Amino acid sequence: MTREAGGLFENLDEICKPGAILATTTSSLPIIAMAKVTSRPQDVIGMHFFSPANVMKLLENVRGDKTSDQVVATTMAVSKRIKKIPTLVGVCHGFVGNRMLFMRGIEANKIILEGATPAQVDKVIFDFGFPMGPFAMSDLAGLDISFLHREAARARGEMIPDTPGDLLVRAGRKGQKTGGGWYDYETGDRTPKDSAEAARVIAPMVGPQRTMSSEAIVDRLLAAMAAEGQAILEEDIAASAADIDLVEVHGYGFPPRRGGPMFHAARQTK
């Protein structure tokens, strides 16, 4: 937890009336640690809005270990009143949605290390029904965001291997905002274009290009998501597979006609 976040919640604890709900929109800061700096951990809860918040309907309400039932009920009611689709989740890094997205990203990187291209992976996932592939989405969000998280972990002594994305960021390719990341972009145009420079930068880590079927790629990406979803269920972070699917459909662009990663995986095993 950052010192600023802790200080903010200490101040809120002092000035807010008894019974006021202290809610945070964080997508990554530890909610339980934030609650501990207050004298009312039962009143602290996460309300993770999705960007852009005026458009995205999903709202992950994150219950801490001391959050009261009354606070949960009030938060869920407020969520519906502001016309959001709320789901209640537990505390873990990335909560439900970002945690599963992270694992999909790891698998996508493995696939390109084995010789597929970012454009091929993105096309496959787009054709499946997602609005955007993982590499185009990374360019949109900014490659430096996840890079800085990995660098912070390395600074703490964690053994985090380099990724192709790290090479791109170190070469100044941070995504759309710098005119190039996994793809190249022309000024004023967000259309991703294949990049010979990006291919050159990541070449030291990538194996020889080889043919990989679209079916194999999408199966691996969805299997990674479903496996993480199963771990989330086993850890009681989500109450049901349906809650996980709700998060993925309404917050992460999983095609509604496919039902969500858990529903899709269950159908594949029948």
Coordinates of C-alpha atoms in Angstrom, one line a residue:
M1 CA 0.0 0.0 0.0
T2 CA 1.3 3.5 -0.8
R3 CA 1.9 6.0 2.0
E4 CA -0.6 8.3 0.3
A5 CA -3.4 5.8 0.3
G6 CA -2.8 5.0 4.0
G7 CA -2.7 8.6 4.9
L8 CA -5.9 9.3 3.0
F9 CA -7.8 6.6 4.8
E10 CA -6.5 7.8 8.2
N11 CA -7.8 11.3 7.4
L12 CA -11.1 9.9 6.2
D13 CA -11.4 8.0 9.5
E14 CA -11.0 11.2 11.4
I15 CA -13.4 13.4 9.5
C16 CA -16.2 11.1 8.4
K17 CA -19.2 10.6 10.6
P18 CA -19.7 7.2 12.3
G19 CA -21.3 4.7 10.0
A20 CA -20.0 6.4 6.8
I21 CA -18.8 3.8 4.2
L22 CA -15.2 4.3 3.2
A23 CA -15.0 3.0 -0.3
T24 CA -12.0 2.8 -2.6
T25 CA -12.0 2.5 -6.4
T26 CA -8.5 0.9 -6.4
S27 CA -7.9 -2.0 -8.8
S28 CA -4.7 -3.2 -7.1
L29 CA -4.0 -1.6 -3.7
P30 CA -4.5 -3.9 -0.7
I31 CA -8.0 -3.1 0.7
I32 CA -7.4 -5.0 4.0
A33 CA -4.3 -3.0 4.7
M34 CA -6.1 0.2 4.0
A35 CA -8.9 -0.8 6.4
K36 CA -6.3 -1.5 9.1
V37 CA -5.2 2.1 9.3
T38 CA -8.8 3.1 10.3
S39 CA -10.7 2.5 13.5
R40 CA -13.6 1.1 11.5
P41 CA -12.4 -1.7 9.2
Q42 CA -16.0 -2.9 9.1
D43 CA -16.9 0.1 7.0
V44 CA -14.2 -0.2 4.4
I45 CA -15.0 -1.8 1.0
G46 CA -13.7 -1.7 -2.6
M47 CA -15.8 -0.4 -5.5
H48 CA -13.8 -1.2 -8.6
F49 CA -15.2 0.7 -11.5
F50 CA -14.2 -0.1 -15.0
S51 CA -12.8 2.4 -17.5
P52 CA -14.5 4.4 -19.0
A53 CA -16.7 4.4 -15.9
N54 CA -19.5 6.4 -17.6
V55 CA -19.8 3.6 -20.2
M56 CA -18.8 0.3 -18.5
K57 CA -21.6 -1.3 -16.5
L58 CA -19.6 -3.7 -14.3
L59 CA -18.7 -2.9 -10.7
E60 CA -16.6 -5.2 -8.7
N61 CA -17.5 -4.7 -5.0
V62 CA -14.6 -6.0 -3.0
R63 CA -15.3 -7.3 0.5
G64 CA -12.5 -7.1 3.1
D65 CA -12.0 -9.6 5.9
K66 CA -13.8 -7.2 8.3
T67 CA -16.3 -5.6 6.0
S68 CA -19.8 -5.8 7.6
D69 CA -22.8 -7.4 6.0
Q70 CA -24.7 -4.1 6.3
V71 CA -21.9 -2.3 4.3
V72 CA -22.0 -5.0 1.7
A73 CA -25.7 -4.7 1.3
T74 CA -25.7 -0.9 1.1
T75 CA -22.9 -1.0 -1.4
M76 CA -24.7 -3.5 -3.7
A77 CA -27.9 -1.4 -3.4
V78 CA -26.0 1.8 -4.3
S79 CA -24.4 0.1 -7.3
K80 CA -27.8 -0.8 -8.7
R81 CA -29.1 2.7 -8.0
I82 CA -26.4 4.2 -10.2
K83 CA -27.3 1.6 -12.9
K84 CA -24.2 -0.6 -12.6
I85 CA -24.1 -4.4 -12.7
P86 CA -22.5 -5.3 -9.3
T87 CA -20.8 -8.5 -8.3
L88 CA -19.3 -9.2 -4.9
V89 CA -15.7 -10.5 -4.8
G90 CA -13.0 -11.2 -2.2
V91 CA -9.6 -9.6 -1.8
C92 CA -6.7 -10.9 -4.0
H93 CA -4.3 -9.2 -6.3
G94 CA -6.2 -8.0 -9.3
F95 CA -9.5 -9.2 -7.8
V96 CA -11.4 -11.4 -10.4
G97 CA -11.2 -9.6 -13.7
N98 CA -7.7 -8.3 -13.8
R99 CA -6.3 -11.5 -12.3
M100 CA -7.8 -13.5 -15.1
L101 CA -6.7 -11.0 -17.7
F102 CA -3.2 -11.2 -16.4
M103 CA -3.1 -15.0 -16.9
R104 CA -4.4 -14.6 -20.4
G105 CA -1.6 -12.1 -21.1
I106 CA 1.0 -14.6 -19.8
E107 CA -0.3 -17.3 -22.1
A108 CA -0.5 -14.9 -25.1
N109 CA 3.2 -14.1 -24.5
K110 CA 4.1 -17.8 -24.4
I111 CA 2.3 -18.2 -27.7
I112 CA 4.4 -15.5 -29.4
L113 CA 7.6 -16.9 -27.9
E114 CA 6.7 -20.1 -29.6
G115 CA 6.6 -18.4 -33.0
A116 CA 3.1 -17.0 -33.5
T117 CA 2.8 -13.2 -34.2
P118 CA 1.0 -10.7 -32.1
A119 CA -1.2 -9.9 -35.0
Q120 CA -2.2 -13.5 -35.4
V121 CA -3.1 -13.8 -31.7
D122 CA -5.1 -10.6 -31.8
K123 CA -7.0 -11.7 -34.9
V124 CA -7.9 -15.0 -33.4
I125 CA -9.3 -13.5 -30.3
F126 CA -11.1 -10.8 -32.2
D127 CA -12.7 -13.4 -34.5
F128 CA -13.8 -15.3 -31.4
G129 CA -15.8 -12.2 -30.4
F130 CA -13.7 -10.0 -28.2
P131 CA -13.6 -6.3 -29.2
M132 CA -9.8 -6.3 -29.1
G133 CA -6.9 -8.7 -28.9
P134 CA -4.5 -8.8 -26.0
F135 CA -1.6 -7.0 -27.8
A136 CA -3.7 -4.2 -29.3
M137 CA -5.3 -3.8 -25.8
S138 CA -1.9 -3.6 -24.2
D139 CA -0.9 -0.9 -26.7
L140 CA -4.0 1.1 -25.8
A141 CA -3.5 0.8 -22.1
G142 CA 0.3 1.4 -22.2
L143 CA 2.9 -1.3 -22.0
D144 CA 4.7 0.7 -19.3
I145 CA 2.0 0.1 -16.7
S146 CA 2.6 -3.7 -16.4
F147 CA 6.3 -3.1 -17.0
L148 CA 6.5 -0.8 -13.9
H149 CA 4.7 -3.4 -11.8
R150 CA 7.3 -6.0 -12.9
E151 CA 10.1 -3.7 -12.2
A152 CA 8.8 -3.0 -8.7
A153 CA 8.6 -6.7 -8.0
R154 CA 12.2 -7.1 -9.2
A155 CA 13.3 -4.3 -7.0
R156 CA 11.7 -6.3 -4.1
G157 CA 13.9 -9.2 -5.0
E158 CA 11.3 -11.3 -6.8
M159 CA 12.6 -13.4 -9.6
I160 CA 10.5 -12.0 -12.5
P161 CA 12.0 -13.0 -15.9
D162 CA 12.1 -10.5 -18.7
T163 CA 9.2 -10.4 -21.2
P164 CA 9.0 -9.2 -24.8
G165 CA 7.0 -6.3 -23.5
D166 CA 9.9 -5.3 -21.3
L167 CA 12.2 -5.1 -24.3
L168 CA 9.7 -2.9 -26.1
V169 CA 9.3 -0.5 -23.2
R170 CA 13.1 -0.2 -22.8
A171 CA 13.3 0.6 -26.5
G172 CA 10.8 3.4 -26.0
R173 CA 7.8 1.6 -27.4
K174 CA 5.1 2.1 -24.8
G175 CA 2.1 1.7 -27.0
Q176 CA -0.2 4.2 -28.8
K177 CA 0.9 7.1 -26.7
T178 CA 4.5 6.8 -28.1
G179 CA 3.4 5.9 -31.6
G180 CA 4.5 2.3 -31.3
G181 CA 4.3 -0.7 -29.0
W182 CA 3.5 -4.1 -30.3
Y183 CA 2.3 -2.2 -33.4
D184 CA 3.0 1.0 -35.2
Y185 CA 0.6 3.9 -35.2
E186 CA 0.3 7.0 -37.4
T187 CA -0.4 10.4 -35.8
G188 CA -4.1 10.8 -35.2
D189 CA -4.8 7.2 -36.2
R190 CA -5.3 4.4 -33.6
T191 CA -5.3 1.6 -36.3
P192 CA -2.6 -0.9 -35.4
K193 CA -0.1 -1.6 -38.2
D194 CA 2.3 -4.5 -38.2
S195 CA 5.7 -3.3 -37.0
A196 CA 9.0 -4.5 -38.3
E197 CA 10.7 -2.6 -35.6
A198 CA 8.7 -4.3 -32.8
A199 CA 9.6 -7.7 -34.4
R200 CA 13.3 -6.7 -34.4
V201 CA 13.2 -5.6 -30.7
I202 CA 11.6 -8.8 -29.4
A203 CA 13.5 -11.1 -31.8
P204 CA 16.1 -12.2 -29.2
M205 CA 13.4 -13.8 -27.1
V206 CA 11.2 -15.2 -29.9
G207 CA 11.5 -18.6 -31.5
P208 CA 11.2 -19.2 -35.3
Q209 CA 7.9 -18.3 -36.7
R210 CA 5.7 -21.3 -37.2
T211 CA 2.1 -22.1 -38.1
M212 CA -0.2 -22.4 -35.2
S213 CA -3.9 -23.0 -35.8
S214 CA -6.5 -20.4 -34.7
E215 CA -8.3 -23.1 -32.8
A216 CA -5.1 -24.0 -30.8
I217 CA -4.5 -20.3 -29.9
V218 CA -8.0 -19.5 -28.7
D219 CA -8.2 -22.8 -26.8
R220 CA -5.0 -22.0 -24.9
L221 CA -6.0 -18.4 -24.1
L222 CA -9.4 -19.5 -22.8
A223 CA -8.1 -22.4 -20.9
A224 CA -5.7 -20.1 -19.1
M225 CA -8.6 -17.9 -18.1
A226 CA -10.8 -20.8 -17.0
A227 CA -8.0 -22.4 -15.0
E228 CA -7.5 -19.1 -13.1
G229 CA -11.2 -18.8 -12.6
Q230 CA -11.3 -22.3 -11.0
A231 CA -8.5 -21.2 -8.7
I232 CA -10.5 -18.1 -7.8
L233 CA -13.5 -20.3 -6.9
E234 CA -11.4 -22.6 -4.8
E235 CA -10.0 -19.6 -2.9
D236 CA -13.6 -18.3 -2.3
I237 CA -12.8 -15.0 -4.1
A238 CA -15.9 -15.4 -6.2
A239 CA -19.1 -17.1 -5.0
S240 CA -19.9 -18.9 -8.3
A241 CA -18.7 -19.5 -11.8
A242 CA -21.6 -17.4 -13.0
D243 CA -20.2 -14.4 -11.0
I244 CA -16.9 -14.9 -12.8
D245 CA -18.6 -15.0 -16.2
L246 CA -20.5 -11.8 -15.3
V247 CA -17.3 -10.0 -14.6
E248 CA -15.7 -11.2 -17.9
V249 CA -18.7 -10.4 -20.1
H250 CA -19.6 -7.0 -18.6
G251 CA -16.1 -5.8 -17.8
Y252 CA -13.6 -7.4 -20.2
G253 CA -15.4 -7.8 -23.5
F254 CA -15.9 -11.6 -23.4
P255 CA -18.5 -12.2 -26.1
P256 CA -21.9 -12.5 -24.4
R257 CA -23.0 -15.2 -26.9
R258 CA -20.2 -17.4 -25.6
G259 CA -21.4 -17.1 -22.0
G260 CA -18.1 -16.4 -20.3
P261 CA -14.9 -18.4 -19.8
M262 CA -16.3 -20.7 -17.2
F263 CA -19.5 -21.5 -19.1
H264 CA -17.5 -21.9 -22.3
A265 CA -15.1 -24.3 -20.5
A266 CA -17.9 -26.3 -19.1
R267 CA -19.4 -26.7 -22.5
Q268 CA -16.1 -27.9 -24.0
T269 CA -15.9 -30.7 -21.5
K270 CA -19.3 -32.1 -22.3

